[in-house]
CSV table of C-alpha atoms in Angstrom, one decimal:
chain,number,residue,atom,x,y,z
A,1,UNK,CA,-8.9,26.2,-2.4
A,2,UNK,CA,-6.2,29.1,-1.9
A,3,UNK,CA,-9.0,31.4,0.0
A,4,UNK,CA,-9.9,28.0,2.1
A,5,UNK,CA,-6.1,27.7,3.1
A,6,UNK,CA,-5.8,30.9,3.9
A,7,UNK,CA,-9.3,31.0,5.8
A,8,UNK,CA,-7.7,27.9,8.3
A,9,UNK,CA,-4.3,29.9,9.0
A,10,UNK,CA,-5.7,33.3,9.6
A,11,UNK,CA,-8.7,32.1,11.7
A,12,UNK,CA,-7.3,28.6,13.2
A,13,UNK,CA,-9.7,25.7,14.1
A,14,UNK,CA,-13.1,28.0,14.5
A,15,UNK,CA,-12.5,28.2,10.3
A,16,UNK,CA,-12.1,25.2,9.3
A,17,UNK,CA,-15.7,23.7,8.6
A,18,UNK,CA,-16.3,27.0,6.3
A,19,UNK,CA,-13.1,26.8,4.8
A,20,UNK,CA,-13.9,23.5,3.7
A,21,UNK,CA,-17.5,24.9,2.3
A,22,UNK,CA,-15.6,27.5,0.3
A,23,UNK,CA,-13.0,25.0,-1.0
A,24,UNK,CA,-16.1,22.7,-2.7
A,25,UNK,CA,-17.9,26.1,-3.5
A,26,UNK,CA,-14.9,27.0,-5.1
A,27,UNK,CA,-14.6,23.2,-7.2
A,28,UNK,CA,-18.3,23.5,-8.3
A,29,UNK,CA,-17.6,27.1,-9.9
A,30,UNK,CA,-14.2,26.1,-11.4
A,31,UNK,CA,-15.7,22.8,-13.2
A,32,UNK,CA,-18.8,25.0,-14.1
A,33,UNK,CA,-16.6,27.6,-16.0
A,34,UNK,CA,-14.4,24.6,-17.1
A,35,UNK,CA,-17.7,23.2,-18.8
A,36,UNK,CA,-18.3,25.8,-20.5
A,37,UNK,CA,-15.2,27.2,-21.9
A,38,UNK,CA,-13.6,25.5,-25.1
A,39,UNK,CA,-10.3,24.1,-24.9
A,40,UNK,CA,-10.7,24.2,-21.1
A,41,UNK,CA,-9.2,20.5,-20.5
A,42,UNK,CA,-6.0,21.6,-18.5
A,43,UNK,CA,-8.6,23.7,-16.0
A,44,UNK,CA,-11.1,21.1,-15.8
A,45,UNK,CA,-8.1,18.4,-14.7
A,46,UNK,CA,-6.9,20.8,-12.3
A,47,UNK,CA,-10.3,21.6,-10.0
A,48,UNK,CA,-11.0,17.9,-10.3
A,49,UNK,CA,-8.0,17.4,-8.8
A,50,UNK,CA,-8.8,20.1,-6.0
A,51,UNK,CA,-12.3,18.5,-5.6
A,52,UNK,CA,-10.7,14.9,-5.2
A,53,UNK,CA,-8.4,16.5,-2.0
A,54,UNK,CA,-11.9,17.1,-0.7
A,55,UNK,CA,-13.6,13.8,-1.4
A,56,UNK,CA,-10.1,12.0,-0.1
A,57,UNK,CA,-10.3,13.4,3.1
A,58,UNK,CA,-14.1,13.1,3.3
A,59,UNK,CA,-13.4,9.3,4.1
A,60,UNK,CA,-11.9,10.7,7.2
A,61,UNK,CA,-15.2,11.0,9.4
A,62,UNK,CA,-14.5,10.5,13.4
A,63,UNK,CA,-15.1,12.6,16.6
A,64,UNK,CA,-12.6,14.7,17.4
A,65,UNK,CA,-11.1,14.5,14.1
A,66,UNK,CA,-11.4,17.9,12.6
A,67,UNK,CA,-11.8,18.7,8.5
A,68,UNK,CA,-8.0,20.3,8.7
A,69,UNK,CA,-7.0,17.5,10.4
A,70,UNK,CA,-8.8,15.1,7.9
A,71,UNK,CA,-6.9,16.9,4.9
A,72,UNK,CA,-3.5,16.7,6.6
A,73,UNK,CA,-3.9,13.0,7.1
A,74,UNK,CA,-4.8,12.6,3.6
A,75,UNK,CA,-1.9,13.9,2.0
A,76,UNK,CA,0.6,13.3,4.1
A,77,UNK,CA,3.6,11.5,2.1
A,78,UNK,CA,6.9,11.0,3.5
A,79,UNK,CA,8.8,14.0,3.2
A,80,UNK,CA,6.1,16.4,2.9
A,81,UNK,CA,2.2,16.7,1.7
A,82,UNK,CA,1.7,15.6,-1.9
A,83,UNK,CA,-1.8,14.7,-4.3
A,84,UNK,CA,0.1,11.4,-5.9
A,85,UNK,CA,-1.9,8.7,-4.7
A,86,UNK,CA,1.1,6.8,-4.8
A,87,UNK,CA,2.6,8.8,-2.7
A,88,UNK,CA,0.5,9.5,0.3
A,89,UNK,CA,1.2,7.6,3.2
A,90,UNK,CA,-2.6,6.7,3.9
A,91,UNK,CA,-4.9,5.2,1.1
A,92,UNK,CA,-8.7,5.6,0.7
A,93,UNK,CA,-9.7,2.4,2.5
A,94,UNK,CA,-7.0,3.2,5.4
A,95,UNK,CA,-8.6,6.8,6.0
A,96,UNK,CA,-12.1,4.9,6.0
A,97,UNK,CA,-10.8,2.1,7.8
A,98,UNK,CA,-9.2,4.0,10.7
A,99,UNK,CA,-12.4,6.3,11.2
A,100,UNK,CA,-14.5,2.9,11.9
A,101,UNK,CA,-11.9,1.4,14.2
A,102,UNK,CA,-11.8,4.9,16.0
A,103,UNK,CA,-15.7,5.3,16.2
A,104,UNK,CA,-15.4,1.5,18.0
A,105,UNK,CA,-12.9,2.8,20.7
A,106,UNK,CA,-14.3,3.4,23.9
A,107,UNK,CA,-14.3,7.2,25.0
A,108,UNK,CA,-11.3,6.9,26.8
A,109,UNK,CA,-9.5,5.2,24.2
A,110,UNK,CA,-10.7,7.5,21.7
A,111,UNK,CA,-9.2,10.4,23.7
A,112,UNK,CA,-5.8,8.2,24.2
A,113,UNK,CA,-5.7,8.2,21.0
A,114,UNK,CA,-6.7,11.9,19.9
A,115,UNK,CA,-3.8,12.9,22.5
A,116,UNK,CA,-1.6,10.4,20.5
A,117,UNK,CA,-1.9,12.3,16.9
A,118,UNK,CA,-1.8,16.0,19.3
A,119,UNK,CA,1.6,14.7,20.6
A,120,UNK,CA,3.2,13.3,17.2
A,121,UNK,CA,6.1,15.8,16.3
A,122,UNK,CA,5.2,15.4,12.6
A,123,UNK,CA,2.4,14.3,9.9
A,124,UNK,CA,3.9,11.4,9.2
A,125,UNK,CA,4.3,9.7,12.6
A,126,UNK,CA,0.8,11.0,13.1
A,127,UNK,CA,-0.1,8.7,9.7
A,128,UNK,CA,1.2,5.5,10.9
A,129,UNK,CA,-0.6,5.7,13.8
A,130,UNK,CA,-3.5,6.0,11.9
A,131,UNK,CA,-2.1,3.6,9.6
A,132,UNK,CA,-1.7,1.1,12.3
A,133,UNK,CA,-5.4,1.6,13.7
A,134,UNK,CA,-6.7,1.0,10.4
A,135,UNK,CA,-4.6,-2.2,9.9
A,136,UNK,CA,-7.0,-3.8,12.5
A,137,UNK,CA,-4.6,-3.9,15.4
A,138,UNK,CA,-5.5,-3.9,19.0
A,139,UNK,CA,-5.7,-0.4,21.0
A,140,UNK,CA,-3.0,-1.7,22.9
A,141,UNK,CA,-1.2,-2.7,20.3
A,142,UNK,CA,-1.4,0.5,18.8
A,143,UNK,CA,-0.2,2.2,21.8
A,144,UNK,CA,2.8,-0.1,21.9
A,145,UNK,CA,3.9,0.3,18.4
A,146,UNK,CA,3.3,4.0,19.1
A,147,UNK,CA,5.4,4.1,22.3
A,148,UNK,CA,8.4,2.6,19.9
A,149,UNK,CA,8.0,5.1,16.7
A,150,UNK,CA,7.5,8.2,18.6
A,151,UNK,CA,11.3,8.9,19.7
A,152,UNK,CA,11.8,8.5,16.2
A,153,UNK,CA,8.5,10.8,15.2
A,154,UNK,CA,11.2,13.7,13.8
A,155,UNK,CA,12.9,11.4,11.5
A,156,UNK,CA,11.5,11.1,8.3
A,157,UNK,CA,14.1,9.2,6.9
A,158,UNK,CA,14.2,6.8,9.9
A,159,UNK,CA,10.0,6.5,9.6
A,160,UNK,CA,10.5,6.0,5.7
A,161,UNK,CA,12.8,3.0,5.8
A,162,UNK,CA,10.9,1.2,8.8
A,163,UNK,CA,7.4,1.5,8.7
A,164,UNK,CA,6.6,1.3,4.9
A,165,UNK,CA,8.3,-1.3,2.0
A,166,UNK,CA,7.4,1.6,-0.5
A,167,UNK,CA,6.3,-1.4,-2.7
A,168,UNK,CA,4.8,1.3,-5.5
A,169,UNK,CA,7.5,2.9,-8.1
A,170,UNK,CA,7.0,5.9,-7.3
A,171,UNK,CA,9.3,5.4,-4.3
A,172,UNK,CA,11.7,2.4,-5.3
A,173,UNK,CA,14.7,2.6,-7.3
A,174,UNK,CA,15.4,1.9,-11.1
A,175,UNK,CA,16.7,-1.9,-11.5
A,176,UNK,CA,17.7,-3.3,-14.8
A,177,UNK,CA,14.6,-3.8,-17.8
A,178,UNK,CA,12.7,-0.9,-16.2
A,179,UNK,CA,11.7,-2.8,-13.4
A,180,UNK,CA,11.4,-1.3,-9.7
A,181,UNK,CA,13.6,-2.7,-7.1
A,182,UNK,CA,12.4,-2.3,-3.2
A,183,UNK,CA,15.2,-1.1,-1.1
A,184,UNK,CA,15.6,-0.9,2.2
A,185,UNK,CA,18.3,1.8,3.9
A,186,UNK,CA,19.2,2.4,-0.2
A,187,UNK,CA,19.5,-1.1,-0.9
A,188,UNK,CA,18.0,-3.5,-2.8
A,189,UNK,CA,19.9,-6.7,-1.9
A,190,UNK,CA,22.1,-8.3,0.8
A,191,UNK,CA,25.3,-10.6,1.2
A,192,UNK,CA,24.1,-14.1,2.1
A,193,UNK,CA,25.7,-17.4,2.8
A,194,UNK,CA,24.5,-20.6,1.5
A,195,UNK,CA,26.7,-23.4,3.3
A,196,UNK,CA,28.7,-23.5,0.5
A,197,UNK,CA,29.7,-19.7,-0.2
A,198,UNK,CA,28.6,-16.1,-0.2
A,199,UNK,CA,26.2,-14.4,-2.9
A,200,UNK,CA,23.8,-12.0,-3.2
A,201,UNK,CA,20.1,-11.6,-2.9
A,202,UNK,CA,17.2,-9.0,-3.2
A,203,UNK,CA,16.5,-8.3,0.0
A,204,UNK,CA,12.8,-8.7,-0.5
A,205,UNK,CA,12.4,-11.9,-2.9
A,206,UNK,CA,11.1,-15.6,-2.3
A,207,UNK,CA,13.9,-17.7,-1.2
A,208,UNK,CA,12.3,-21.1,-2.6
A,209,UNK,CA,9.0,-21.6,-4.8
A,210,UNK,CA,7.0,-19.5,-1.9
A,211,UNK,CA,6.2,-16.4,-4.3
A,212,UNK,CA,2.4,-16.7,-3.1
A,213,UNK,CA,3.5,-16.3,0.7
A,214,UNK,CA,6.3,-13.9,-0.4
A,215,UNK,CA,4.0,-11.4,-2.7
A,216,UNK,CA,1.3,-12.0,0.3
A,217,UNK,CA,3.4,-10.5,3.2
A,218,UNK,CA,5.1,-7.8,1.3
A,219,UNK,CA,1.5,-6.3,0.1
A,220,UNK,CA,0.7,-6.8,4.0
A,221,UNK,CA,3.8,-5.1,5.2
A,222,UNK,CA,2.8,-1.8,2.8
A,223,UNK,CA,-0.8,-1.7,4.8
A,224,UNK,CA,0.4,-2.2,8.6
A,225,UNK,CA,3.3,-0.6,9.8
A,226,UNK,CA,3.1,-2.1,13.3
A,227,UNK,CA,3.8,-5.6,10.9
A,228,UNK,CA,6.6,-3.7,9.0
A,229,UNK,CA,8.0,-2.3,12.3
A,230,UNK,CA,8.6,-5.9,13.2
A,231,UNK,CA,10.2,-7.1,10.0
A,232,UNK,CA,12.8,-4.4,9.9
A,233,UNK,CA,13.5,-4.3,13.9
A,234,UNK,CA,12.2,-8.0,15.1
A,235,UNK,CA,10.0,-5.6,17.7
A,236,UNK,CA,6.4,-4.7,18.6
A,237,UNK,CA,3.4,-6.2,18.8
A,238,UNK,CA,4.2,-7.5,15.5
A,239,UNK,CA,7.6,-8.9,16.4
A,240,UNK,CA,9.2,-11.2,13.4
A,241,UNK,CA,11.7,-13.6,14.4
A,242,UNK,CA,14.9,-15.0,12.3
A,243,UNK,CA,17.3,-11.9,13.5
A,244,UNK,CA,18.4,-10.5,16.9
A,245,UNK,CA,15.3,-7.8,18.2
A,246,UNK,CA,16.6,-4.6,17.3
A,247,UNK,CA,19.1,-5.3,14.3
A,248,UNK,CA,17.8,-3.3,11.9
A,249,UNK,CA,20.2,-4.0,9.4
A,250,UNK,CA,19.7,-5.4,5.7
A,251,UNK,CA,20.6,-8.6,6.9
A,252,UNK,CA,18.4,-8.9,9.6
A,253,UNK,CA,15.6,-7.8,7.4
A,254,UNK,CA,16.4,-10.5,4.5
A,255,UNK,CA,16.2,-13.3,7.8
A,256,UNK,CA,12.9,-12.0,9.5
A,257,UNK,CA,11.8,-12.1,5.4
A,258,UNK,CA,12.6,-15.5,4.8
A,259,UNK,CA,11.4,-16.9,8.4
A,260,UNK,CA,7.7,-15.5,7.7
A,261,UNK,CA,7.8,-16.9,4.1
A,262,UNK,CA,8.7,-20.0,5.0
A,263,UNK,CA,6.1,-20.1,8.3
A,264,UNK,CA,3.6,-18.9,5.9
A,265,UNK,CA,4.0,-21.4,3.1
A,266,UNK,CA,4.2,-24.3,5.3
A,267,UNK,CA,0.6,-23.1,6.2
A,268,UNK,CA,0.1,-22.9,2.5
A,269,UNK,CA,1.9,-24.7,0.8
A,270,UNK,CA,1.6,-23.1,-3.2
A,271,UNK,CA,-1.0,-21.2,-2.1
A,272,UNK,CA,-2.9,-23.9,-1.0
A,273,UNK,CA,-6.4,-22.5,0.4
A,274,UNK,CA,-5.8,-18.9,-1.4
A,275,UNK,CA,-9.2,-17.7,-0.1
A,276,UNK,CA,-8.0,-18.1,3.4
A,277,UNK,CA,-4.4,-16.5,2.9
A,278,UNK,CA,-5.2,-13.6,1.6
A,279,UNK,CA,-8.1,-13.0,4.1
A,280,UNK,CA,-5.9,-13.4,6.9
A,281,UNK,CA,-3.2,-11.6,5.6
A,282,UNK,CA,-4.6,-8.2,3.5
A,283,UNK,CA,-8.2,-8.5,4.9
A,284,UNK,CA,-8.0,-6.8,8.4
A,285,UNK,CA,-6.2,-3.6,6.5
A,286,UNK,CA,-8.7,-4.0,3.6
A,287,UNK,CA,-12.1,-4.4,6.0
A,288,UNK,CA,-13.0,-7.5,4.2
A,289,UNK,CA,-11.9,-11.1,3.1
A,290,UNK,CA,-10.6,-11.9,0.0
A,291,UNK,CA,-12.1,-14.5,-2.7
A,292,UNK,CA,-9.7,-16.2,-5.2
A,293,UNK,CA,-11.7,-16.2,-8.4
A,294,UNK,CA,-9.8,-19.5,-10.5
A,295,UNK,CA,-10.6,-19.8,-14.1
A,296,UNK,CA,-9.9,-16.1,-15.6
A,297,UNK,CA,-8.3,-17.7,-18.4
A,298,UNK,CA,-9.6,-15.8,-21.7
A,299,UNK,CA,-9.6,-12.3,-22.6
A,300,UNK,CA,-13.2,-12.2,-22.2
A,301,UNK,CA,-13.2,-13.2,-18.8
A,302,UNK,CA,-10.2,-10.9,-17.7
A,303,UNK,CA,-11.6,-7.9,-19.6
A,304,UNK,CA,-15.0,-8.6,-17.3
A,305,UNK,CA,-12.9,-8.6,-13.8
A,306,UNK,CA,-10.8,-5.1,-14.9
A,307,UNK,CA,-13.4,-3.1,-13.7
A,308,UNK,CA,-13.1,-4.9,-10.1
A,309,UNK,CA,-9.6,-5.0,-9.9
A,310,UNK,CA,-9.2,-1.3,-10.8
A,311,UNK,CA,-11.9,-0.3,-7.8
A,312,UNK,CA,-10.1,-2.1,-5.6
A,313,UNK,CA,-6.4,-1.4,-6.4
A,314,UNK,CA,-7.3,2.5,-6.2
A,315,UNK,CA,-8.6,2.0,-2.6
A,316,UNK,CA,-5.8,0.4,-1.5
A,317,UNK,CA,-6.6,-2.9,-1.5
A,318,UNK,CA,-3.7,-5.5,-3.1
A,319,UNK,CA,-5.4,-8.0,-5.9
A,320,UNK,CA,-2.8,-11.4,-6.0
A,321,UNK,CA,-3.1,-13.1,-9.2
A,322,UNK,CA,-1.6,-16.0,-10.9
A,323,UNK,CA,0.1,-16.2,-14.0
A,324,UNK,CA,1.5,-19.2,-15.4
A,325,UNK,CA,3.6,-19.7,-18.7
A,326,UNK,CA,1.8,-20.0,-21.7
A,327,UNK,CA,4.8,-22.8,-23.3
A,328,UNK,CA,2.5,-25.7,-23.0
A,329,UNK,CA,5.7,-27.9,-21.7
A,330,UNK,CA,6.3,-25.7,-19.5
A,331,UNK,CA,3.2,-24.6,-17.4
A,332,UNK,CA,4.7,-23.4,-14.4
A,333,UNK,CA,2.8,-20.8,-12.0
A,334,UNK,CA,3.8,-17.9,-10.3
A,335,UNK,CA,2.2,-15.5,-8.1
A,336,UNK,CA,2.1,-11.8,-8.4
A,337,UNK,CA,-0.1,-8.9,-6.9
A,338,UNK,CA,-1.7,-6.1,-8.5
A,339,UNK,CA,-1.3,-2.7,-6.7
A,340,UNK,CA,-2.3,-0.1,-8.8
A,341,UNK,CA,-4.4,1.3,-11.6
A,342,UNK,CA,-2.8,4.4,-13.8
A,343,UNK,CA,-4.2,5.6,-16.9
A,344,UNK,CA,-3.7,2.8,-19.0
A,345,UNK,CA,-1.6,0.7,-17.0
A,346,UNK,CA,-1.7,-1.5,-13.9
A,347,UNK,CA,1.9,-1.6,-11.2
A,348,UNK,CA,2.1,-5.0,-10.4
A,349,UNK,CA,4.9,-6.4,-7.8
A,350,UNK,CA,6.4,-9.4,-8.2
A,351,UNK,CA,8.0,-11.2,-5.3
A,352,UNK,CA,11.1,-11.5,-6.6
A,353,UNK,CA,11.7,-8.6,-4.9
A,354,UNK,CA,10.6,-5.5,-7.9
A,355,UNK,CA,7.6,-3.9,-9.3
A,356,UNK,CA,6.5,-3.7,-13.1
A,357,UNK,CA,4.2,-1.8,-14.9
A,358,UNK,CA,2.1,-3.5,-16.9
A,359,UNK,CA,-0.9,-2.0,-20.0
A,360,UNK,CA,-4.2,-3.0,-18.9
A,361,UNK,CA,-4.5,-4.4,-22.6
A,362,UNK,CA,-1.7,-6.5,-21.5
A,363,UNK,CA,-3.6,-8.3,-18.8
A,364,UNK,CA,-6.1,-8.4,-20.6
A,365,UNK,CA,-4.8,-10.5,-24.0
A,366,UNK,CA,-2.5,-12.5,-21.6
A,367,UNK,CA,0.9,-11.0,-22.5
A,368,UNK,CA,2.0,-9.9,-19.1
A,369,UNK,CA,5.9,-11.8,-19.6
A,370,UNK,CA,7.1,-8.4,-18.9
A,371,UNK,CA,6.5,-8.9,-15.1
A,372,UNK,CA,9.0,-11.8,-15.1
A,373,UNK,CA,11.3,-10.5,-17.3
A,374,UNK,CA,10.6,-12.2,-20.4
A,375,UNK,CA,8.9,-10.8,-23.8
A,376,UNK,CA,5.4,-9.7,-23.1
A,377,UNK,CA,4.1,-13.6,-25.1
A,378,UNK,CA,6.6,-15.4,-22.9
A,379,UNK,CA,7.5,-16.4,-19.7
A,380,UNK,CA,4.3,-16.2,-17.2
A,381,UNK,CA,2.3,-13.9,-19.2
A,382,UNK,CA,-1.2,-15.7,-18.8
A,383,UNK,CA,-3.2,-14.7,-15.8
A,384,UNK,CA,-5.5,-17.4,-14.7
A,385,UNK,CA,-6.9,-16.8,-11.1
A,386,UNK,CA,-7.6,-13.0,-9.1
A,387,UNK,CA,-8.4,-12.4,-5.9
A,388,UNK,CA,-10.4,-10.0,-5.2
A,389,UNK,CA,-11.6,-8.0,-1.5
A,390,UNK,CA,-15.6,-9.2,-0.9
């Protein structure tokens, strides 16, 4: 991988295709000598890891798109490159995702839209381009939202609190019971007025029993920046209403919120037609719809989705599932989504405006009362319904 490196900045563009060949050259001989060495667990983690930067930006696969290029998209985070999945600005199904859409364009759009990552002044703005293709917009519309992000294509900081929620822990801020709060601009809630006096909120949560809308359009808004964009600014082809356009403040953000949550559950009232929500809402980013699977309700059954939810959480693609409590007078339900799959645990958000993480064991025996605070036997612990990307 160094010698590949060094191959692209010594030789520039004409290099990059064999740099590439001696990058996996150089994977298959590390895990071959990793094989066959004893006590050789530390190397063999570290060149899978060096052949998963190749296979990561493999999904990348467009004219005019070239393999540096490819591996610069691909680990791209927000201040700099990184290999956390977590962390990168672009997931798997994005990368894939936003070389289909590309390959659709005609050849003038296609070469719009090559000038449009040549002219970004960083990665990043370069990302949520792509980002914003992959999401399923219009070329237009991509060209619009670019048009508004690119005098703000130096600013990292500017790009990191208005084009992404951060909804994963590895970006958002420590909140009480080792839960994750989402800020936005370094805060996680807001001054609000009820009628009858001021209080505070989390900027993000449901603002009435709307947690299935709520979870939906925050998992959205981490997919589609041009939808983001509007949220935080009220502009853009994905323009949010409830605030003045251009007020970018926490207030304005905590309006826009609770205007799409409420448009949205009126639509779907409790989730009503899950199916169709979660098509319409996560399936242009994740290239398919969405099936709500009702019924998971023993260990059995959940152990037999894992395997699903894991594939599709490490793509990219959001799994909503309902928990309800297991206090049999009290069987309230509560919507959550699934974002990730680590190890032995899964990061699931809940729209009251954090993220937990949860052991998959956990989901699996129904003990998941951590995600709403409560003891891991209480409180909405039992999952009952997932839905998963077709």
């Amino acid at each position: 991988m160094r010698q590949a490196a060094k191959a692209i900045r010594e030789n520039g563009a004409d290099a990059e295709v064999r740099a590439l060949q001696m990058a996996a050259d150089g994977c298959h001989q590390r895990l071959k000598a990793a094989q066959i060495r004893d006590g050789a667990a530390e190397d063999a983690a570290s060149a899978l890891k060096e052949c998963a930067a190749l296979a990561r930006a493999g999904r990348v696969k467009a004219p005019g798109i070239s393999p540096a290029s490819s591996v610069v998209l691909a680990y791209t985070g927000d201040f700099g490159f990184t290999a956390d999945p977590l962390g990168d600005l672009l997931t798997p199904i994005a990368l894939e995702r936003g070389s289909q859409l590309l390959n659709k364009l005609s050849a003038s759009d296609r070469a719009a839209f090559d000038k449009m990552l040549a002219d970004a002044h960083t990665p990043q703005e370069a990302a949520y381009l792509w980002n914003a293709l992959a999401a399923g917009h219009s070329f237009a519309d991509v060209q619009a939202f670019g048009r508004l992000i690119h005098p703000h294509g130096k600013d990292l900081k500017w790009m990191y609190d208005h084009l992404d929620p951060h909804i994963n822990s590895r970006n958002t801020g420590t909140g009480r019971g080792h839960e994750r709060e989402l800020t936005y601009r370094t805060r996680y809630f807001t001054r609000t007025y009820d009628g009858k006096g001021f209080g505070f909120e989390r900027i993000y949560q449901q603002n009435k029993n709307n947690c299935v809308s709520a979870s939906t359009l925050v998992a959205r808004a981490a997919n589609d920046p041009v939808f983001m964009l509007g949220l935080t600014t009220g502009e853009g082809p994905g323009a949010v209403g409830g605030a003045t356009p251009g007020d970018d403040s926490q207030g304005a953000l905590r309006n826009r919120l609770t205007t799409i949550y409420d448009a949205t559950d009126a639509k779907h009232p409790g989730g009503k037609n899950g199916s169709e929500l979660f098509t319409n809402q996560l399936g242009p980013a994740a290239g398919s719809g969405y099936h709500n699977n009702q019924g998971v309700d023993t260990p059995a059954e959940r152990r037999e989705y894992l395997p699903a939810i894991e594939s599709a959480v490490n793509e990219g693609k959001p799994v909503p599932i309902t928990v309800v409590k297991s206090d049999k007078d009290d069987p309230g339900a509560h919507e959550v989504i699934i974002l990730a799959a680590r190890d032995d645990k899964l990061e699931v958000y809940n729209p009251w405006g954090y993220t937990r993480w949860v052991t998959k064991q956990q989901f699996i025996d129904g003990e998941m009362g951590r995600v709403t605070g409560a003891a891991p036997n209480r409180g909405h612990d039992d999952p009952t319904s997932v839905a998963l990307p077709q």
